[in-house]
Coordinates of C-alpha atoms in Angstrom, one line a residue:
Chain A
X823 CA -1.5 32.0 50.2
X824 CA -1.1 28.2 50.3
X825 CA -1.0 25.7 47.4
X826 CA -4.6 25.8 46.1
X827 CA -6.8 23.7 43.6
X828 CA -9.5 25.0 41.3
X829 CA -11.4 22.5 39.5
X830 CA -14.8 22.4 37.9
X831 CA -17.6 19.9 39.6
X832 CA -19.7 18.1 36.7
X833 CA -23.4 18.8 37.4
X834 CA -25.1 15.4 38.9
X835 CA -27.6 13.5 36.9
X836 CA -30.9 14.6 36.3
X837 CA -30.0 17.8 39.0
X838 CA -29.6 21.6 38.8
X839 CA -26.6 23.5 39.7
X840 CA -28.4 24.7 42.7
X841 CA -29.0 21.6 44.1
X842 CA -25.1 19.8 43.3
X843 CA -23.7 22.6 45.5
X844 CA -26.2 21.7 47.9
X845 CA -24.8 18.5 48.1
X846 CA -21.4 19.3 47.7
X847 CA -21.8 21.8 50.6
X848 CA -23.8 19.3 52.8
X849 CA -21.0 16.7 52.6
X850 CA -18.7 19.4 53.8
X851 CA -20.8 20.5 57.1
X852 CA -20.7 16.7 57.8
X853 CA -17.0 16.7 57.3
X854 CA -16.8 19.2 59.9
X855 CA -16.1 22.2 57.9
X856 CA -17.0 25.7 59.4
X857 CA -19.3 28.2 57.1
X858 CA -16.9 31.3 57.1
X859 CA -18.8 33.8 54.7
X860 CA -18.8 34.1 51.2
X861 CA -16.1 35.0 48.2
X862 CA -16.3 36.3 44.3
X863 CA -14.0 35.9 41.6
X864 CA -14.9 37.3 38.5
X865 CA -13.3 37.7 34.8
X866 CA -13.7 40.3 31.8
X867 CA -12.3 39.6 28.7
X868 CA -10.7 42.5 26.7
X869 CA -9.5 41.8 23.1
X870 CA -7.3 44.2 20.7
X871 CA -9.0 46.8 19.1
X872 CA -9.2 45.7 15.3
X873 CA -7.1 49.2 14.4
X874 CA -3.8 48.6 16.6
X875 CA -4.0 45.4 15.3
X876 CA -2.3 46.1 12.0
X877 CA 0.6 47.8 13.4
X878 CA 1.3 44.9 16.0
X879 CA 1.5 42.7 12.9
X880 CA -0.1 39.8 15.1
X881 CA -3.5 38.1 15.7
X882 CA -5.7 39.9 18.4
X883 CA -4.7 38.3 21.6
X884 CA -7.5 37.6 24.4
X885 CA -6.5 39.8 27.7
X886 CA -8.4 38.7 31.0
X887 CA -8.9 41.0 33.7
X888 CA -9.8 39.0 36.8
X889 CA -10.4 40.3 40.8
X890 CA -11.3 37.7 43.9
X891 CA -12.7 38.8 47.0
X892 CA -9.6 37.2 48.5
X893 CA -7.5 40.3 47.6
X894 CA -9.4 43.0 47.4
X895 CA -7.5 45.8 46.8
X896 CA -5.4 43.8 43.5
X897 CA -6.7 43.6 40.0
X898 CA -5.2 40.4 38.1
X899 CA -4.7 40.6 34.4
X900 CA -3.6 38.1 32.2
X901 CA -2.9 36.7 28.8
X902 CA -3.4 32.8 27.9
X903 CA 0.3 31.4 28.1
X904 CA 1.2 34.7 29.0
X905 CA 2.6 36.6 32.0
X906 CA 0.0 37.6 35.1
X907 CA 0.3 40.8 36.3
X908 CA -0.7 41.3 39.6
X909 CA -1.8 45.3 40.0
X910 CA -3.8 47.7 42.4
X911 CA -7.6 48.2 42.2
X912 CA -6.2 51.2 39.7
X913 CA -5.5 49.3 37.3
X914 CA -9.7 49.3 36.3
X915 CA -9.4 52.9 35.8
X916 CA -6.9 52.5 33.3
X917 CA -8.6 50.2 31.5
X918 CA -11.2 52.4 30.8
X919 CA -9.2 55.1 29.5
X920 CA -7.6 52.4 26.8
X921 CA -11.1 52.2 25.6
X922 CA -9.5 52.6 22.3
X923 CA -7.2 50.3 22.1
X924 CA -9.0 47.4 24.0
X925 CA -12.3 46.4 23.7
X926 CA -14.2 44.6 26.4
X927 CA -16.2 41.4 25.1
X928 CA -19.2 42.9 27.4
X929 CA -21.2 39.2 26.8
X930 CA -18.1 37.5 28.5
X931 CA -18.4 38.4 31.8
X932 CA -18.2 35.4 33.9
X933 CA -17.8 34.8 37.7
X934 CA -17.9 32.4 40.3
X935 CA -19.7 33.2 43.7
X936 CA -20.5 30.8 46.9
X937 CA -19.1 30.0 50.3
X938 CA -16.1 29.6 52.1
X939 CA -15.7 26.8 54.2
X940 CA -12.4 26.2 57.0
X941 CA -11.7 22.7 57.7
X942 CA -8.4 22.7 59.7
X943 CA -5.7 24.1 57.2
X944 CA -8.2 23.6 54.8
X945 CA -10.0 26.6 52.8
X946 CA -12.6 25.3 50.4
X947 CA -14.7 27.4 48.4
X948 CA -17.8 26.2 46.1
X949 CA -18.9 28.6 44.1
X950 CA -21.5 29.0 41.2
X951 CA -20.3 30.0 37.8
X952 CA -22.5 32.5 36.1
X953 CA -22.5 34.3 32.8
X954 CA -25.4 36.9 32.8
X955 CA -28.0 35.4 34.2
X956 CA -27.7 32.0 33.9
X957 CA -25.3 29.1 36.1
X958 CA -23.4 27.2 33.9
X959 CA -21.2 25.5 36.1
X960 CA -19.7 24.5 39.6
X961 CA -15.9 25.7 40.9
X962 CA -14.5 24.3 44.1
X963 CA -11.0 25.7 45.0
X964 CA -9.3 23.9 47.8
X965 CA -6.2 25.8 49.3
X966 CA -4.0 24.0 51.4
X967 CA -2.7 27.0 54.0
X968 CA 0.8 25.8 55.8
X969 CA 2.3 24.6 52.8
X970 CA 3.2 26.9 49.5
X971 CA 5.1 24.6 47.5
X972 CA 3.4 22.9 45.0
X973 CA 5.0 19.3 45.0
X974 CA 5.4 19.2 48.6
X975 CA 1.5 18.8 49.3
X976 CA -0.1 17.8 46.1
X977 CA -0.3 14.1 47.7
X978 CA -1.9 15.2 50.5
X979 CA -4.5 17.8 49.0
X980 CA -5.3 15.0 46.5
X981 CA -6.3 13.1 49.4
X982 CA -8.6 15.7 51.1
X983 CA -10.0 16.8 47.4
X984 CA -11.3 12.7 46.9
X985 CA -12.9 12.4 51.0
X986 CA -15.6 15.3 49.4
X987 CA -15.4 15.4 45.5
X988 CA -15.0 11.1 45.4
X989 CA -14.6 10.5 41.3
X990 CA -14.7 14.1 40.4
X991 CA -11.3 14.6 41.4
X992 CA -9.3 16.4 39.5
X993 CA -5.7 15.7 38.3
X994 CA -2.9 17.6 39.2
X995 CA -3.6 21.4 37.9
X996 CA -0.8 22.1 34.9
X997 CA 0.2 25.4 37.0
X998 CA 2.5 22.8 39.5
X999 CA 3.0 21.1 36.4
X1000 CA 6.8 23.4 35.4
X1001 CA 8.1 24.8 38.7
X1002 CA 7.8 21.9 40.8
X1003 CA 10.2 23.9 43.7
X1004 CA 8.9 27.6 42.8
X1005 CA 6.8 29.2 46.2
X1006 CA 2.8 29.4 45.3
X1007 CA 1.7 32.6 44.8
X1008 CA -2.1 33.8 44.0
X1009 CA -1.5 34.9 40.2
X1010 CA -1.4 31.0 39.9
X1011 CA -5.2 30.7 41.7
X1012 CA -5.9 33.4 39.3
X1013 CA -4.2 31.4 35.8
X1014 CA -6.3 28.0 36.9
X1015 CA -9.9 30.4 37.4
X1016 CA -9.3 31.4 33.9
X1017 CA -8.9 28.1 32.3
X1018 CA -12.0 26.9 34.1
X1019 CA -13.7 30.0 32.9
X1020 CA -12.4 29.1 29.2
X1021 CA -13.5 25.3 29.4
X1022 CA -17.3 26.4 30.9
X1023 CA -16.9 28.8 28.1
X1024 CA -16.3 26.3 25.5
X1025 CA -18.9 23.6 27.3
X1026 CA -21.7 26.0 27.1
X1027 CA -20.5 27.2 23.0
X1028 CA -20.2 23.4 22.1
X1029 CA -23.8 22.9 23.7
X1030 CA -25.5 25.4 22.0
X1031 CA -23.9 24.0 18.6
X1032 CA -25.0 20.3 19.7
X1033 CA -28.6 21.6 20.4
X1034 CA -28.7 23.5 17.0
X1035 CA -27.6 20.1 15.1
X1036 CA -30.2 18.0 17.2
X1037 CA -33.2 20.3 16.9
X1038 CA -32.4 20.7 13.2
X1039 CA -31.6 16.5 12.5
X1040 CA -35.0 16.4 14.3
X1041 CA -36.8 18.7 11.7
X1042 CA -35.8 16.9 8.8
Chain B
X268 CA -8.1 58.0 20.7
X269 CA -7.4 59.8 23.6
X270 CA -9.3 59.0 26.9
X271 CA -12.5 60.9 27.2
X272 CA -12.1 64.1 28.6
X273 CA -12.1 64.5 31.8
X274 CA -14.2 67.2 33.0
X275 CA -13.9 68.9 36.6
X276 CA -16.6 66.1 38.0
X277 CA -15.0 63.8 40.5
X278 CA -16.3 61.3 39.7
X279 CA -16.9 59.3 36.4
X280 CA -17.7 55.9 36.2
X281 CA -18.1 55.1 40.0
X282 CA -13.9 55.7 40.1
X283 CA -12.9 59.1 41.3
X284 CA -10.5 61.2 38.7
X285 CA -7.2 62.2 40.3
X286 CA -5.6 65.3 38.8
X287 CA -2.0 66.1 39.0
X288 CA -1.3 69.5 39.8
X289 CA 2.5 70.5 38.6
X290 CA 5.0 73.0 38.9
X291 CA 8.3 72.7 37.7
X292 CA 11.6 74.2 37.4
X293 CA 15.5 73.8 37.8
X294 CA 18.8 74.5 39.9
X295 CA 22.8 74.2 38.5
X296 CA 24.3 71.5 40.5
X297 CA 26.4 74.0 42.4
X298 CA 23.1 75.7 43.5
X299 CA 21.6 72.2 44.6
X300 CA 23.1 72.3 48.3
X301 CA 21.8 75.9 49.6
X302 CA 18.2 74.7 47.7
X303 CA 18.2 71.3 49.6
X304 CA 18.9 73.5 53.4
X305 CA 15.6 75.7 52.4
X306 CA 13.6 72.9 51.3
X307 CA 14.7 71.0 54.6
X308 CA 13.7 74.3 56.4
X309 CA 9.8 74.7 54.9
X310 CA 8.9 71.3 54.6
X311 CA 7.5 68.7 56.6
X312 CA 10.2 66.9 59.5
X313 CA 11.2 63.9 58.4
X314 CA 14.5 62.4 57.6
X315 CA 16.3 63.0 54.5
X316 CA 15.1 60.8 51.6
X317 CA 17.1 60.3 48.7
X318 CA 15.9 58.0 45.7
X319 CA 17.6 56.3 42.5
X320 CA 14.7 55.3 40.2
X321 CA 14.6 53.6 36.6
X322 CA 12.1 55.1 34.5
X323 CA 10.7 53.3 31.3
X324 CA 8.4 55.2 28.9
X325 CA 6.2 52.9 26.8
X326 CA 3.8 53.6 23.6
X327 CA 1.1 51.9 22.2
X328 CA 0.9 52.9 18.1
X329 CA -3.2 52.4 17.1
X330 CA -4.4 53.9 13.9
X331 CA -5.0 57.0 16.2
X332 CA -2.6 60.3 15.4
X333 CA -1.0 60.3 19.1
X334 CA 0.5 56.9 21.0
X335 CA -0.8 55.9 23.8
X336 CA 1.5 56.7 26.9
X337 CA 2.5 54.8 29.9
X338 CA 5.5 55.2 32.5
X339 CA 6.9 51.7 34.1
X340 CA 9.0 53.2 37.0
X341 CA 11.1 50.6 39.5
X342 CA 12.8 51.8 42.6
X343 CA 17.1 50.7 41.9
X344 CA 17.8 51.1 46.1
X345 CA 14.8 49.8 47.7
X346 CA 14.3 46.5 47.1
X347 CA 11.3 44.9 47.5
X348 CA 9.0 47.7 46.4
X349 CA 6.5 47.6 43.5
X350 CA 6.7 49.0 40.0
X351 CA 4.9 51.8 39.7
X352 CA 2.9 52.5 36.6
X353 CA 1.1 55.8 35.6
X354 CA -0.8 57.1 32.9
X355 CA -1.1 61.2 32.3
X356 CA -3.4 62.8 30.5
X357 CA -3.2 65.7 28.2
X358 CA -2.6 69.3 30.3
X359 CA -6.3 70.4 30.8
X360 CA -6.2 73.7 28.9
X361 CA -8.7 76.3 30.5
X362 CA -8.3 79.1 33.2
X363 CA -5.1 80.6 32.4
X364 CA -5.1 81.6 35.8
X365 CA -4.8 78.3 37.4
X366 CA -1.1 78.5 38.5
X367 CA -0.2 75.3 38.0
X368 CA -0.4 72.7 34.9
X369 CA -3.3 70.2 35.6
X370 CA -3.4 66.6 33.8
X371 CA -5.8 63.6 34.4
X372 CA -3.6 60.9 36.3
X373 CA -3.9 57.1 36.8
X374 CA -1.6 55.5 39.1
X375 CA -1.1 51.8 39.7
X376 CA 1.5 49.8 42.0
X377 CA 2.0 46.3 39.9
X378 CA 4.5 43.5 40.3
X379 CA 8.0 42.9 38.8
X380 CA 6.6 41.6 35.4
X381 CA 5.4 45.2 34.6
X382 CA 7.6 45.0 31.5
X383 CA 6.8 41.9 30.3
X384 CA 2.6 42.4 30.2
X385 CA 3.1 45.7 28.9
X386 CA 4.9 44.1 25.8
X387 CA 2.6 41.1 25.5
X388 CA -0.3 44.1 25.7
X389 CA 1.4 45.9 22.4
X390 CA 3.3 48.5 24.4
X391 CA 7.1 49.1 22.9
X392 CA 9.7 50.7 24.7
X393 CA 10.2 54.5 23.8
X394 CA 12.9 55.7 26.1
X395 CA 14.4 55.1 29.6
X396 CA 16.0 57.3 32.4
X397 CA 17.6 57.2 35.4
X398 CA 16.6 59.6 37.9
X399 CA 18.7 60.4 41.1
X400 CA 17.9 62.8 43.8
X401 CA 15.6 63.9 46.9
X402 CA 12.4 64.0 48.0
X403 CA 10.6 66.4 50.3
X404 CA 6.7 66.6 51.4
X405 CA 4.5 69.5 53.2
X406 CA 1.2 68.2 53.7
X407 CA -0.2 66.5 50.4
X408 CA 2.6 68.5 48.1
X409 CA 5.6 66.4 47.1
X410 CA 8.7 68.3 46.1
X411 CA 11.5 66.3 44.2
X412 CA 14.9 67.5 43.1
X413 CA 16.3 65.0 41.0
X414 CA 18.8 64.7 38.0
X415 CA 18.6 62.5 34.9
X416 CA 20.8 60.1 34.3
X417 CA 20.7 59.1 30.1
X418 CA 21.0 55.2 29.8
X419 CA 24.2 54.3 27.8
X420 CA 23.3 50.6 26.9
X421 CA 19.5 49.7 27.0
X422 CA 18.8 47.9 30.2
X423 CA 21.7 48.6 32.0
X424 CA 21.0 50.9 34.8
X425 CA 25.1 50.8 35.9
X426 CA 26.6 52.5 32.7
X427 CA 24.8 55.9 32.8
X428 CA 25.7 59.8 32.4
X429 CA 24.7 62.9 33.4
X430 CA 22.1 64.6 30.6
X431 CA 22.8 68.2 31.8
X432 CA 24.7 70.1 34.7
X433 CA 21.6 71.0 36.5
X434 CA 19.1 69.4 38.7
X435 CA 14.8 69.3 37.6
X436 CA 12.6 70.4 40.8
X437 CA 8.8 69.5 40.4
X438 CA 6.3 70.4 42.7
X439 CA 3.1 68.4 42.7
X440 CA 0.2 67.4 44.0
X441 CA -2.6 64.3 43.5
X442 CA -5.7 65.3 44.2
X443 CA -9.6 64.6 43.1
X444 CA -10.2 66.7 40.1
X445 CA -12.1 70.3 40.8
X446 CA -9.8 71.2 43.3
X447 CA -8.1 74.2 42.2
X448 CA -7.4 76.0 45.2
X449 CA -4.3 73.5 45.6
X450 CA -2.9 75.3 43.0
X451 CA -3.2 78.6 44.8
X452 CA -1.1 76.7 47.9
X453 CA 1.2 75.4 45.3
X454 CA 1.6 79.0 44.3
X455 CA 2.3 79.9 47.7
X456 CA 5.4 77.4 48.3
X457 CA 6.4 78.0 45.2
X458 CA 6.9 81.9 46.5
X459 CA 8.9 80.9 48.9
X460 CA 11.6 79.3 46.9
X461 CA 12.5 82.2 44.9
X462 CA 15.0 83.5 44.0
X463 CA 17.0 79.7 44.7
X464 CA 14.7 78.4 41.6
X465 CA 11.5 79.9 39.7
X466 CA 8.8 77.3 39.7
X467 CA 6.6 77.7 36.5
X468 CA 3.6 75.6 35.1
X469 CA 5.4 74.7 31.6
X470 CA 3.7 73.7 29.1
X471 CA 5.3 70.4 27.6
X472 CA 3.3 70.7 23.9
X473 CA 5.8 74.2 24.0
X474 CA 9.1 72.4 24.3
X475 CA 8.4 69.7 21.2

């Protein structure tokens, strides 16, 4: 896979989520960029089961368990500031049979689906972050195909990223940030879904606490 | 806590169980040579594959009596493959005239930081082996005769010894558990290889 970009679109003033990726995927058609079917990535979280934790003698750590429609048949699993271990579709099955010893945060389930779009070397995917029922957010993952080192395209994927996103732009992802030289692979497409997981995670906690503080300033 | 058993349904979950069905037994290494010419003889045509694999056995301690198991094996001669990670099951106890021992198994091709994620999970490094040896296959049975090789300094796969003067042969088979009749083919192969080497089911729980 090519050097690719995940960032989060902000949703536009007094609009839904529907209706930004309408316009996000509008300016791409105009672009030029060919519809070429849809794509998933989605993320569990599994925590340490409170009885191995006393053995371990350390905090429960947060394990993700992520799988794009890119690679079908590999599982990704992860650990924030941790190692990404790419696996087969197996991998699943074993997690159920360590029910014991990890627990999945069932409410965290969180995923990201839309379209794929091909503009020349260019794959861009918007997608719709959801958690349950509800859309709490807007991915867009630009991959860059001939190229799979990170600091010998960044320029010019920054580039493409502002014709289409304008201000939203994002800054250089901190996966390049270390191994400027090291080849691309897709456990580091995988590491930048789950931090914009965890931020829409965090948006949507810090917005429930805001509204709670409003409504109940507003009562007294 | 162990898994949940796993009954002779296929299926559980929407993932299909895969059984392993296993026979094993053993040669003296000056045996070895005339066991190889049969086994070249009844199995499948192919060319002679030989194999040096690292084997890592990890545990994962909860408050539960029994560890969690899992087996990190990496090939030492074929570069470029993946680490190979498998979970097994406790022996199903039940007909005592299934011929072969059958255990729930989970297996998983993964990349080169196998080790490191299983650490970072909670898993600790129980024991390690090199095994040496070859590999034979008649339709979806897989024979391997293979030695183990005990690991003199942890991690280094170079400095290793002999653990006995005699080579292990399993016979085994993956398949979707409820599928016994393997067993009975198992059986069968495992007829012809006699008197070179007695194939048994072998109870591990017996040996500890």
């Amino acid at each position: 896979m090519g050097v690719t970009c995940v960032s989060q679109m902000p949703v536009a003033e007094g609009k839904s989520v529907q209706q930004t990726v309408e316009l996000l995927t509008r300016k791409l058609e105009m672009l030029g960029a060919e519809k070429q079917g849809t794509f998933c990535v989605d993320c569990e979280t599994y925590h340490t089961a409170a009885s191995t934790l006393g053995s371990q003698g350390q905090a429960g750590k947060l394990m993700y368990v992520m799988h794009n429609s890119e690679y079908p048949l590999s599982c990704f699993a992860l650990f924030e500031n941790g190692p990404c271990l790419v696996a087969d579709t197996n991998f699943d099955v074993l997690m159920v049979k360590l029910k014991g010893f990890f627990q999945s945060a069932k409410a965290s389930k969180i995923e990201t689906r839309g379209t794929r779009y091909q503009y020349c070397d260019f794959l861009v995917k918007v997608g719709t972050v959801t958690m349950g029922p509800s859309a709490r957010g807007i991915s867009v993952e630009v991959e860059y195909g001939p190229c799979v080192v990170a600091s010998d395209c960044w320029s010019l994927l920054l580039e493409f990223l502002q014709s289409f996103l304008g201000s939203h732009t994002p800054g250089a992802p901190a996966v390049f940030g270390s191994r400027h030289d090291a080849v691309y692979s897709p456990a580091d497409t995988m590491v930048q879904y789950m931090e914009l997981f965890n931020k829409i995670r965090k948006q949507q906690q810090d917005g429930v606490i805001d509204e709670a503080r409003n409504s109940s300033s507003r009562l007294k | 806590m162990e898994a949940p058993p796993v009954t002779m349904m296929p299926v559980t979950g929407g993932t299909i169980n895969m059984m392993e069905y296993l026979l094993q037994g053993s040669v003296l290494d000056h045996s070895l040579e005339s066991l190889i010419h049969r086994l070249r003889g009844l199995c499948d045509n192919m060319e002679p594959e030989t194999f040096v694999d690292h084997e890592m056995v990890f545990l994962l301690k909860g408050q539960q009596a029994s560890p969690f198991v899992l087996r990190a094996r990496r090939s030492l001669d074929r570069t470029g493959a993946p680490w190979h990670l498998r979970y097994l099951g406790q022996p199903e106890m039940g007909d005592k005239n299934r011929h072969a021992l059958v255990r729930n198994c989970v297996d998983i091709a993964t990349s080169e930081n196998l080790t490191d994620f299983l650490m970072e999970m909670g898993f600790r490094m129980d024991h390690e082996f090199v095994a040496r040896g070859h590999l034979f296959r008649k339709g979806i049975m897989k024979i391997v005769v293979y030695k183990v090789f005990r690991i003199l300094v942890p991690g280094n796969t170079e400095n290793t010894e002999a653990l006995s003067l005699s080579y292990l042969v399993e016979l085994s088979v993956v398949a979707p558990a409820g599928q016994d009749v393997v067993s009975d083919d198992m059986r069968n192969f495992a007829e012809q290889l006699k008197p070179l080497v007695h194939l048994e089911k072998i109870d591990p729980k017996r040996l500890m």
